[in-house]
Short mmCIF file of C-alpha atoms in Angstrom, two decimals:
data_model
loop_
_atom_site.label_atom_id
_atom_site.label_comp_id
_atom_site.label_asym_id
_atom_site.label_seq_id
_atom_site.Cartn_x
_atom_site.Cartn_y
_atom_site.Cartn_z
CA MET A 1 -104.32 -75.21 -138.31
CA LYS A 2 -103.87 -72.07 -137.23
CA ASN A 3 -100.10 -71.53 -138.11
CA ARG A 4 -100.95 -72.93 -141.73
CA LEU A 5 -103.42 -69.89 -142.39
CA ILE A 6 -101.02 -67.54 -140.74
CA ILE A 7 -98.40 -69.02 -143.42
CA ILE A 8 -100.80 -68.80 -146.20
CA ILE A 9 -101.79 -65.27 -145.56
CA LEU A 10 -97.48 -64.14 -145.16
CA LEU A 11 -97.19 -66.16 -148.55
CA LEU A 12 -100.41 -64.19 -150.42
CA ALA A 13 -98.47 -60.61 -148.79
CA VAL A 14 -95.26 -61.51 -150.01
CA LEU A 15 -96.57 -62.47 -153.54
CA SER A 16 -98.64 -59.67 -153.70
CA ALA A 17 -95.89 -57.43 -152.93
CA CYS A 18 -94.06 -59.07 -155.69
CA LYS A 19 -96.25 -58.53 -157.87
CA ASN A 20 -96.71 -54.92 -157.23
CA VAL A 21 -92.32 -54.31 -157.45
CA SER A 22 -93.11 -56.40 -160.86
CA ASP A 23 -95.54 -54.26 -162.11
CA GLU A 24 -93.80 -50.91 -160.97
CA LYS A 25 -90.81 -52.43 -162.83
CA GLN A 26 -92.70 -53.18 -166.03
CA GLN A 27 -94.36 -49.86 -166.09
CA LEU A 28 -90.58 -47.94 -165.37
CA ASN A 29 -89.66 -50.17 -168.17
CA ASN A 30 -92.05 -49.10 -170.89
CA VAL A 31 -89.77 -45.64 -171.09
CA ILE A 32 -86.67 -45.78 -172.73
CA THR A 33 -83.71 -43.23 -172.17
CA THR A 34 -80.79 -44.96 -173.40
CA ASP A 35 -80.56 -42.68 -176.55
CA ILE A 36 -79.79 -39.69 -174.43
CA THR A 37 -76.90 -41.35 -172.73
CA ASN A 38 -75.70 -42.42 -176.00
CA PHE A 39 -76.22 -39.18 -177.52
CA TRP A 40 -74.08 -37.61 -175.00
CA ASN A 41 -71.25 -40.07 -175.68
CA ALA A 42 -71.20 -38.88 -179.15
CA TYR A 43 -71.72 -35.36 -178.84
CA ASP A 44 -68.51 -35.58 -176.64
CA GLN A 45 -66.52 -37.68 -179.29
CA ILE A 46 -67.94 -35.02 -182.34
CA ILE A 47 -67.11 -31.71 -180.41
CA LYS A 48 -63.27 -32.85 -180.09
CA THR A 49 -62.64 -32.81 -183.86
CA GLN A 50 -62.97 -30.82 -186.33
CA ASP A 51 -62.44 -33.64 -189.03
CA SER A 52 -66.01 -33.78 -190.46
CA VAL A 53 -65.31 -37.48 -191.30
CA LEU A 54 -64.66 -38.23 -187.89
CA GLN A 55 -67.58 -36.21 -186.86
CA TYR A 56 -69.96 -38.38 -188.98
CA LYS A 57 -68.20 -41.53 -187.75
CA CYS A 58 -68.68 -40.83 -183.99
CA LEU A 59 -72.41 -40.06 -185.07
CA ASP A 60 -73.11 -43.26 -186.50
CA SER A 61 -71.37 -45.57 -184.38
CA LEU A 62 -72.01 -44.21 -181.03
CA TYR A 63 -75.34 -43.14 -181.47
CA PHE A 64 -77.19 -44.25 -184.47
CA LYS A 65 -76.04 -47.79 -184.40
CA LYS A 66 -76.88 -48.18 -180.48
CA GLY A 67 -80.08 -46.45 -180.93
CA THR A 68 -83.27 -47.92 -180.18
CA VAL A 69 -86.20 -48.18 -182.33
CA GLY A 70 -87.56 -44.80 -180.82
CA LEU A 71 -84.48 -43.14 -182.44
CA GLU A 72 -85.13 -44.66 -185.75
CA GLY A 73 -88.56 -44.13 -185.46
CA ILE A 74 -87.87 -39.96 -184.40
CA ARG A 75 -85.54 -40.14 -187.74
CA GLN A 76 -87.76 -41.62 -189.73
CA VAL A 77 -91.19 -39.32 -189.07
CA ARG A 78 -89.06 -36.20 -189.11
CA ASN A 79 -86.62 -37.10 -191.61
CA TYR A 80 -83.64 -36.45 -189.49
CA THR A 81 -80.47 -37.12 -191.35
CA ALA A 82 -76.70 -37.11 -190.30
CA ARG A 83 -76.06 -33.85 -191.44
CA ASP A 84 -78.75 -32.21 -189.25
CA TYR A 85 -77.38 -33.40 -186.39
CA ILE A 86 -74.07 -32.88 -187.27
CA ASP A 87 -74.88 -29.06 -188.05
CA ALA A 88 -76.88 -28.73 -185.26
CA ILE A 89 -74.31 -29.88 -183.02
CA ASN A 90 -71.58 -27.51 -184.67
CA SER A 91 -73.92 -24.44 -184.82
CA TYR A 92 -75.38 -24.19 -181.38
CA PRO A 93 -72.68 -25.25 -178.70
CA LYS A 94 -74.28 -22.76 -175.68
CA PHE A 95 -77.64 -24.42 -176.70
CA TRP A 96 -76.45 -28.15 -176.41
CA ASN A 97 -74.04 -27.02 -172.98
CA SER A 98 -77.43 -25.63 -171.67
CA ILE A 99 -80.15 -28.45 -172.23
CA ARG A 100 -77.68 -31.63 -171.43
CA LYS A 101 -78.75 -31.52 -167.47
CA ASN A 102 -82.52 -31.29 -168.22
CA THR A 103 -82.12 -34.23 -170.42
CA LEU A 104 -80.28 -36.76 -168.14
CA GLU A 105 -82.78 -36.26 -165.92
CA ALA A 106 -85.37 -38.15 -168.19
CA THR A 107 -84.00 -41.70 -166.60
CA ASN A 108 -86.08 -40.10 -162.89
CA CYS A 109 -89.02 -39.20 -165.20
CA GLY A 110 -90.65 -42.97 -165.22
CA THR A 111 -93.05 -42.62 -162.18
CA GLN A 112 -94.25 -39.07 -163.00
CA LEU A 113 -95.21 -40.24 -166.70
CA GLN A 114 -96.73 -43.40 -165.96
CA ASP A 115 -98.88 -41.18 -163.09
CA GLY A 116 -99.92 -39.53 -166.07
CA ILE A 117 -101.04 -42.40 -168.17
CA GLU A 118 -102.86 -44.05 -164.98
CA LYS A 119 -105.17 -40.96 -165.09
CA LEU A 120 -105.72 -41.02 -168.83
CA LYS A 121 -106.50 -44.72 -168.20
CA THR A 122 -109.37 -43.42 -165.62
CA ILE A 123 -111.43 -41.49 -168.35
CA TYR A 124 -110.39 -44.15 -171.20
CA PRO A 125 -110.24 -47.48 -169.55
CA GLN A 126 -110.08 -49.10 -172.79
CA LEU A 127 -106.58 -47.61 -173.10
CA GLN A 128 -103.76 -49.73 -174.77
CA PRO A 129 -100.27 -49.88 -173.85
CA ALA A 130 -97.18 -48.00 -175.35
CA LYS A 131 -93.88 -47.43 -174.81
CA ILE A 132 -92.17 -43.98 -174.38
CA TYR A 133 -88.89 -43.42 -175.81
CA PHE A 134 -86.60 -40.51 -174.97
CA SER A 135 -84.26 -39.78 -177.89
CA ILE A 136 -82.72 -36.17 -179.20
CA GLY A 137 -83.14 -35.33 -182.16
CA ALA A 138 -82.52 -32.28 -184.28
CA PHE A 139 -85.06 -29.56 -183.69
CA ARG A 140 -88.01 -30.50 -185.65
CA THR A 141 -90.58 -31.73 -182.90
CA PRO A 142 -91.08 -32.25 -179.12
CA GLY A 143 -93.13 -35.41 -179.45
CA THR A 144 -94.65 -37.54 -181.90
CA ILE A 145 -95.46 -40.92 -182.36
CA ILE A 146 -94.97 -43.89 -184.88
CA ASP A 147 -97.47 -46.80 -184.34
CA SER A 148 -97.93 -47.55 -180.64
CA LEU A 149 -94.48 -45.84 -179.69
CA VAL A 150 -94.47 -42.43 -178.08
CA LEU A 151 -91.26 -40.62 -179.47
CA ILE A 152 -90.01 -37.76 -177.50
CA GLY A 153 -87.36 -35.20 -178.60
CA SER A 154 -85.80 -34.32 -175.45
CA GLU A 155 -83.50 -31.33 -176.95
CA LEU A 156 -86.87 -29.77 -177.11
CA ALA A 157 -89.17 -31.43 -174.97
CA MET A 158 -86.98 -31.05 -171.64
CA ALA A 159 -85.84 -27.19 -172.25
CA ASP A 160 -87.00 -24.37 -169.83
CA ALA A 161 -87.01 -20.68 -169.55
CA ASN A 162 -82.93 -21.02 -168.86
CA THR A 163 -82.21 -23.10 -172.31
CA GLU A 164 -79.54 -20.86 -174.23
CA THR A 165 -81.19 -19.68 -177.53
CA SER A 166 -78.88 -16.48 -178.65
CA GLU A 167 -77.19 -18.71 -181.21
CA PHE A 168 -80.40 -19.69 -183.00
CA PRO A 169 -81.41 -18.18 -186.15
CA GLU A 170 -84.75 -16.78 -187.27
CA SER A 171 -85.83 -20.21 -188.61
CA LEU A 172 -85.75 -21.32 -185.09
CA ALA A 173 -87.12 -18.01 -183.53
CA HIS A 174 -90.24 -19.85 -182.63
CA LEU A 175 -88.18 -22.38 -180.25
CA LYS A 176 -87.44 -18.86 -177.78
CA THR A 177 -91.12 -18.61 -177.64
CA TYR A 178 -91.73 -22.04 -176.71
CA PHE A 179 -88.97 -22.81 -174.28
CA SER A 180 -90.27 -19.61 -172.38
CA THR A 181 -93.58 -21.90 -171.33
CA ASN A 182 -91.00 -24.07 -169.41
CA PRO A 183 -91.84 -27.50 -171.45
CA PHE A 184 -89.44 -29.33 -169.41
CA LYS A 185 -92.44 -28.57 -166.52
CA ASN A 186 -95.03 -29.72 -168.68
CA LEU A 187 -93.28 -33.29 -170.14
CA VAL A 188 -96.04 -35.40 -168.07
CA PHE A 189 -98.45 -33.16 -170.51
CA LEU A 190 -96.72 -33.64 -173.47
CA ASN A 191 -96.79 -37.15 -172.91
CA VAL A 192 -100.22 -38.00 -172.19
CA HIS A 193 -100.84 -35.87 -175.16
CA GLU A 194 -98.84 -38.18 -177.68
CA PHE A 195 -100.07 -41.16 -175.83
CA VAL A 196 -103.59 -40.24 -177.10
CA HIS A 197 -102.26 -40.36 -180.13
CA THR A 198 -100.96 -43.73 -180.26
CA GLN A 199 -104.78 -44.71 -179.56
CA GLN A 200 -106.22 -42.87 -182.28
CA LYS A 201 -107.02 -43.99 -186.14
CA GLN A 202 -104.37 -42.25 -188.45
CA SER A 203 -105.85 -38.94 -189.48
CA VAL A 204 -106.19 -37.71 -193.02
CA TYR A 205 -104.49 -35.08 -194.97
CA ASN A 206 -106.40 -32.09 -194.78
CA LEU A 207 -106.27 -29.15 -192.24
CA LEU A 208 -110.24 -29.54 -190.62
CA SER A 209 -109.51 -33.34 -189.67
CA SER A 210 -105.59 -32.51 -188.78
CA ALA A 211 -107.03 -29.93 -186.55
CA ILE A 212 -109.50 -32.14 -184.96
CA TYR A 213 -106.59 -34.89 -184.12
CA GLU A 214 -104.65 -32.63 -182.33
CA GLY A 215 -107.57 -31.34 -180.77
CA VAL A 216 -108.38 -34.41 -179.57
CA ALA A 217 -105.29 -35.05 -177.78
CA GLU A 218 -105.09 -32.12 -176.55
CA PHE A 219 -108.49 -31.91 -175.07
CA VAL A 220 -108.50 -35.20 -173.51
CA THR A 221 -104.90 -34.70 -172.02
CA VAL A 222 -106.46 -31.68 -170.22
CA LYS A 223 -109.27 -33.92 -168.68
CA ALA A 224 -107.12 -36.73 -168.01
CA LEU A 225 -104.48 -34.47 -165.57
CA ASN A 226 -107.30 -32.05 -164.56
CA GLN A 227 -105.23 -28.96 -165.50
CA PRO A 228 -105.32 -26.26 -168.09
CA SER A 229 -103.11 -27.05 -171.31
CA PRO A 230 -99.58 -25.15 -170.86
CA ASN A 231 -99.72 -24.51 -174.60
CA PRO A 232 -100.09 -20.68 -175.35
CA GLN A 233 -102.59 -21.58 -178.27
CA ILE A 234 -105.26 -22.46 -176.46
CA GLU A 235 -105.33 -19.25 -174.10
CA PHE A 236 -104.70 -16.92 -177.13
CA GLY A 237 -107.58 -19.11 -178.88
CA LYS A 238 -110.16 -18.24 -176.33
CA LYS A 239 -109.31 -14.86 -176.46
CA ASN A 240 -109.57 -14.38 -180.18
CA ALA A 241 -112.14 -17.16 -180.76
CA LYS A 242 -114.33 -14.87 -183.13
CA ARG A 243 -111.74 -14.10 -185.17
CA ILE A 244 -109.98 -17.14 -185.24
CA ARG A 245 -112.84 -19.39 -185.95
CA GLU A 246 -113.80 -16.55 -189.48
CA VAL A 247 -110.30 -17.19 -190.66
CA PHE A 248 -110.33 -20.65 -190.18
CA GLU A 249 -113.82 -20.89 -192.12
CA ASP A 250 -112.18 -19.48 -194.92
CA GLU A 251 -109.16 -20.90 -194.94
CA MET A 252 -109.64 -24.44 -193.87
CA PHE A 253 -110.32 -26.14 -197.46
CA TYR A 254 -106.99 -24.84 -198.66
CA VAL A 255 -104.37 -27.23 -198.97
CA ALA A 256 -101.93 -24.91 -199.43
CA ASN A 257 -102.77 -22.88 -195.97
CA PHE A 258 -101.59 -25.73 -193.78
CA GLY A 259 -98.57 -24.14 -192.74
CA LYS A 260 -100.67 -21.27 -191.20
CA TRP A 261 -102.14 -23.64 -188.75
CA LEU A 262 -100.32 -26.13 -187.98
CA ASN A 263 -96.75 -27.69 -187.58
CA SER A 264 -95.24 -24.24 -189.77
CA ASN A 265 -93.58 -20.93 -189.15
CA ASP A 266 -96.11 -19.79 -192.44
CA THR A 267 -97.01 -16.43 -190.86
CA ASN A 268 -100.65 -15.62 -190.40
CA GLU A 269 -102.50 -12.75 -189.18
CA PHE A 270 -102.41 -13.54 -185.34
CA GLY A 271 -98.65 -14.19 -185.17
CA MET A 272 -99.10 -17.36 -183.32
CA ARG A 273 -98.32 -20.29 -184.41
CA ASP A 274 -100.33 -23.67 -184.38
CA LEU A 275 -103.46 -22.25 -183.91
CA GLY A 276 -105.09 -25.33 -185.25
CA TYR A 277 -104.53 -27.12 -182.01
CA TYR A 278 -107.12 -24.21 -180.54
CA VAL A 279 -109.66 -24.96 -183.25
CA GLY A 280 -109.53 -28.60 -182.61
CA TYR A 281 -109.70 -28.19 -179.00
CA GLN A 282 -112.68 -26.02 -178.79
CA ILE A 283 -114.80 -28.47 -181.49
CA CYS A 284 -114.11 -31.25 -178.76
CA GLU A 285 -114.84 -29.14 -175.64
CA ASN A 286 -117.87 -27.95 -177.60
CA TYR A 287 -118.95 -32.09 -178.34
CA TYR A 288 -117.63 -33.00 -174.86
CA ASN A 289 -120.07 -29.75 -173.04
CA GLN A 290 -123.11 -30.89 -174.71
CA ALA A 291 -122.70 -34.92 -174.44
CA ASP A 292 -124.89 -36.47 -171.13
CA ASP A 293 -122.23 -39.63 -170.98
CA LYS A 294 -118.94 -37.38 -170.21
CA GLN A 295 -116.86 -40.88 -170.70
CA ALA A 296 -118.44 -41.98 -173.89
CA ALA A 297 -117.56 -38.25 -175.65
CA ILE A 298 -113.86 -39.16 -174.44
CA LYS A 299 -113.94 -42.39 -176.33
CA THR A 300 -115.97 -41.01 -179.04
CA MET A 301 -113.10 -38.57 -179.72
CA ILE A 302 -110.20 -41.00 -179.45
CA GLU A 303 -112.06 -43.52 -181.66
CA LEU A 304 -112.63 -41.17 -184.43
CA ASP A 305 -112.17 -42.26 -187.84
CA TYR A 306 -110.99 -39.88 -189.96
CA GLU A 307 -111.42 -41.67 -193.26
CA ASN A 308 -115.26 -42.20 -192.39
CA GLU A 309 -116.80 -38.50 -193.66
CA SER A 310 -120.03 -39.05 -192.68
CA GLU A 311 -118.86 -39.82 -189.18
CA ILE A 312 -116.58 -36.77 -188.88
CA GLU A 313 -119.26 -34.30 -190.22
CA GLU A 314 -121.81 -35.73 -187.23
CA PHE A 315 -118.97 -35.00 -184.84
CA ILE A 316 -118.55 -31.40 -185.70
CA LYS A 317 -122.43 -31.00 -186.22
CA LYS A 318 -122.77 -31.84 -182.78
CA SER A 319 -119.84 -29.57 -181.58
CA ASP A 320 -122.14 -26.77 -182.87
CA TYR A 321 -118.45 -24.61 -183.68
CA PHE A 322 -118.87 -23.52 -187.05
CA SER A 323 -120.96 -20.61 -188.15
CA MET A 324 -122.77 -22.77 -190.41
CA PRO A 325 -123.05 -25.95 -191.74
CA LEU A 326 -119.99 -27.49 -193.51
CA GLU A 327 -121.73 -27.83 -196.96
CA GLU A 328 -122.02 -24.37 -196.97
CA LEU A 329 -119.00 -23.29 -196.13
CA GLU A 330 -117.51 -25.51 -198.89
CA GLN A 331 -120.11 -23.83 -201.48
CA ASN A 332 -118.37 -20.59 -200.05
CA PHE A 333 -114.92 -21.81 -200.75
CA GLU A 334 -115.80 -22.98 -203.94
CA SER A 335 -117.63 -19.92 -205.22
CA LYS A 336 -114.22 -17.77 -204.06
CA ARG A 337 -111.85 -19.88 -206.29
CA PRO A 338 -110.88 -18.59 -209.56
CA THR A 339 -111.50 -20.57 -212.72
CA VAL A 340 -110.01 -20.96 -216.11
CA ILE A 341 -112.31 -18.85 -218.72
CA GLY A 342 -111.11 -19.89 -222.06
CA ILE A 343 -107.84 -20.82 -224.55
CA GLU A 344 -106.87 -18.00 -226.51
CA GLN A 345 -105.96 -20.22 -229.82
CA PHE A 346 -109.31 -22.49 -229.67
CA GLU A 347 -112.31 -23.73 -227.92
CA ASN A 348 -111.57 -26.58 -225.45
CA LYS A 349 -112.26 -30.00 -226.52
CA SER A 350 -111.56 -28.80 -230.13
CA GLN A 351 -110.66 -31.95 -232.93
CA ASN A 352 -109.71 -29.83 -235.58
CA VAL A 353 -106.64 -27.58 -234.12
CA ASN A 354 -103.77 -26.51 -236.39
CA PRO A 355 -101.17 -28.35 -235.53
CA LYS A 356 -99.15 -25.57 -236.50
CA ILE A 357 -100.03 -23.44 -233.70
CA LYS A 358 -96.57 -22.92 -231.61
CA ALA A 359 -98.48 -21.46 -228.31
CA ILE A 360 -101.19 -22.14 -226.07
CA THR A 361 -102.64 -18.74 -224.12
CA ILE A 362 -104.82 -19.78 -221.00
CA ARG A 363 -106.93 -17.03 -219.41
CA PHE A 364 -108.06 -16.58 -215.93
CA SER A 365 -111.11 -15.32 -214.64
CA GLU A 366 -108.99 -13.15 -212.09
CA ALA A 367 -105.25 -12.15 -211.41
CA LEU A 368 -102.94 -15.00 -210.05
CA ASP A 369 -100.31 -14.80 -208.16
CA GLY A 370 -97.88 -15.08 -211.50
CA TYR A 371 -95.04 -17.37 -210.91
CA ARG A 372 -96.33 -20.52 -210.96
CA THR A 373 -95.24 -22.65 -214.26
CA SER A 374 -95.88 -26.03 -213.99
CA VAL A 375 -98.88 -28.35 -214.95
CA ASP A 376 -99.76 -31.96 -215.07
CA LEU A 377 -100.55 -34.95 -217.15
CA GLY A 378 -104.10 -35.81 -218.24
CA GLU A 379 -105.25 -39.22 -217.88
CA LEU A 380 -103.85 -39.93 -221.38
CA GLY A 381 -100.13 -39.61 -219.91
CA ARG A 382 -97.01 -38.46 -220.89
CA ASP A 383 -97.44 -39.01 -224.47
CA ALA A 384 -100.79 -36.96 -224.60
CA PHE A 385 -98.82 -33.74 -223.39
CA PRO A 386 -97.61 -31.40 -225.97
CA LYS A 387 -93.57 -31.13 -226.30
CA GLY A 388 -92.42 -27.81 -225.28
CA THR A 389 -89.61 -25.42 -224.03
CA LEU A 390 -89.97 -24.92 -220.11
CA ASN A 391 -88.35 -21.73 -220.48
CA GLY A 392 -90.60 -20.12 -222.82
CA ARG A 393 -93.81 -20.20 -220.09
CA LYS A 394 -94.40 -16.41 -219.52
CA TRP A 395 -97.44 -14.59 -217.67
CA GLU A 396 -98.81 -11.60 -219.25
CA LYS A 397 -98.59 -8.23 -217.12
CA ASP A 398 -101.97 -8.63 -215.57
CA ASN A 399 -101.41 -12.11 -214.65
CA ARG A 400 -105.10 -13.22 -215.79
CA SER A 401 -103.28 -14.80 -219.21
CA TRP A 402 -100.41 -17.77 -219.38
CA THR A 403 -98.96 -18.66 -222.50
CA ILE A 404 -96.73 -21.96 -222.54
CA PRO A 405 -94.93 -23.03 -226.04
CA VAL A 406 -95.85 -26.25 -227.76
CA GLU A 407 -95.01 -28.52 -230.74
CA LEU A 408 -97.91 -30.29 -231.87
CA GLU A 409 -98.26 -32.95 -234.20
CA PRO A 410 -101.01 -33.66 -236.84
CA ASN A 411 -103.72 -36.08 -236.39
CA LYS A 412 -103.16 -35.99 -232.42
CA THR A 413 -104.72 -36.02 -228.55
CA TYR A 414 -103.52 -33.75 -226.20
CA GLN A 415 -104.46 -33.25 -222.73
CA ILE A 416 -102.82 -30.37 -220.34
CA PHE A 417 -104.12 -30.72 -216.39
CA ILE A 418 -103.99 -26.87 -215.11
CA THR A 419 -104.34 -27.60 -211.19
CA ASN A 420 -104.95 -26.09 -208.23
CA ASN A 421 -101.50 -25.84 -208.00
CA PHE A 422 -102.11 -22.21 -209.67
CA ARG A 423 -103.22 -19.35 -207.22
CA THR A 424 -104.29 -15.72 -206.76
CA PRO A 425 -101.82 -13.93 -204.12
CA ASP A 426 -104.04 -14.21 -201.15
CA ASN A 427 -103.42 -18.05 -201.72
CA ARG A 428 -106.99 -19.06 -202.99
CA PRO A 429 -106.27 -22.46 -205.68
CA LEU A 430 -107.64 -22.48 -209.10
CA LYS A 431 -110.36 -25.10 -209.72
CA PRO A 432 -108.54 -27.77 -211.76
CA TYR A 433 -109.48 -27.60 -215.48
CA LEU A 434 -108.05 -30.16 -218.53
CA ILE A 435 -107.60 -28.66 -221.72
CA GLU A 436 -108.15 -31.47 -224.29
CA PHE A 437 -108.08 -31.46 -227.80
CA LYS A 438 -107.22 -32.98 -231.14
CA THR A 439 -104.86 -31.88 -234.46
CA LYS A 440 -106.03 -31.66 -237.69
CA ASP A 441 -104.56 -33.72 -240.51
CA ARG A 442 -102.48 -31.00 -241.67
#
């Protein structure tokens, strides 16, 4: 009986050890790095020839066609074309030579990444699994997601302060700053940040929601790993918190200002890109600090429904980040927008417009930027839009009037939709305005 018990205990120990090995293999199997090996195989063949046809053929056969769903995903999300890759390979040989060794270390990162994910699970037990794919892109993202896949752009995410950037044009100058933060050393942080995104509901396309979406991932990662964010936007934001909030409050309803705050090199007064990350981070930190149940606060952040306006508004209200309620900020925004104040040739909604009119001049409440010349169709569609030449559209010298040539028919209803594509020099969008009129018989 005693011997039988010993045998059972030994069997259980062996089974447990096998399970642990199996679990570890499964965890590491969730980190896929074959795209990196394939890229360098393709790269080595591409640089051997100046024949562009052969270069494209090597890229396609050795990289694209052998690629994982992760490579397919990152190409889709960032719109990478074959030309993007070939141009990057031919233009920056020093860069590629300097980054190669780091990217090949991806095969050794599985355990570290899994440790980070386990820490995330301790503060968010509802964590759903996701696979992590290391690929090589063409300078548009260090990390992103598609569905439940984490997609790492290794040519950026695995760079460091020694990565060669001397060949980069001005359009890639921001990468010099990014590389100086040693992103390779912060690979776990980036991965957990993107892993959080796989758990979130899809954001909607407005600046505030997008900032919160990114801020959630950044803040939750800080809490999970118990370390400060390595991204300079957070520290910079805290040092310039008051002014950043003031400017964001003034600009967050302008769709055209999106690039000043997120994922773009559009210039702003701070000289620091992606400060929307800080705004979202600070909103989340404020919300977390006021919450009695911290784990419930993390759950609320991750599971925010961005299509539910009342839920987002309640979250923002509890964060107490803004200087006044959102509705008041929006009212302030609306009060500053320019408007259409009239039409020179007739009153809007007129039913007896002379069909012999050859031009329509639209007057604005203030000077606009003076270079936009496109309008949209109204609900009645293209048939109700006046015929006329695009070349004849012109701004008056004061930029407060804009004229478009028209060819009108008798007894017909017309529509011209003046959209918020029209803006002031400081980027305030016009309030949309529908011009509608009917011509008389003759």
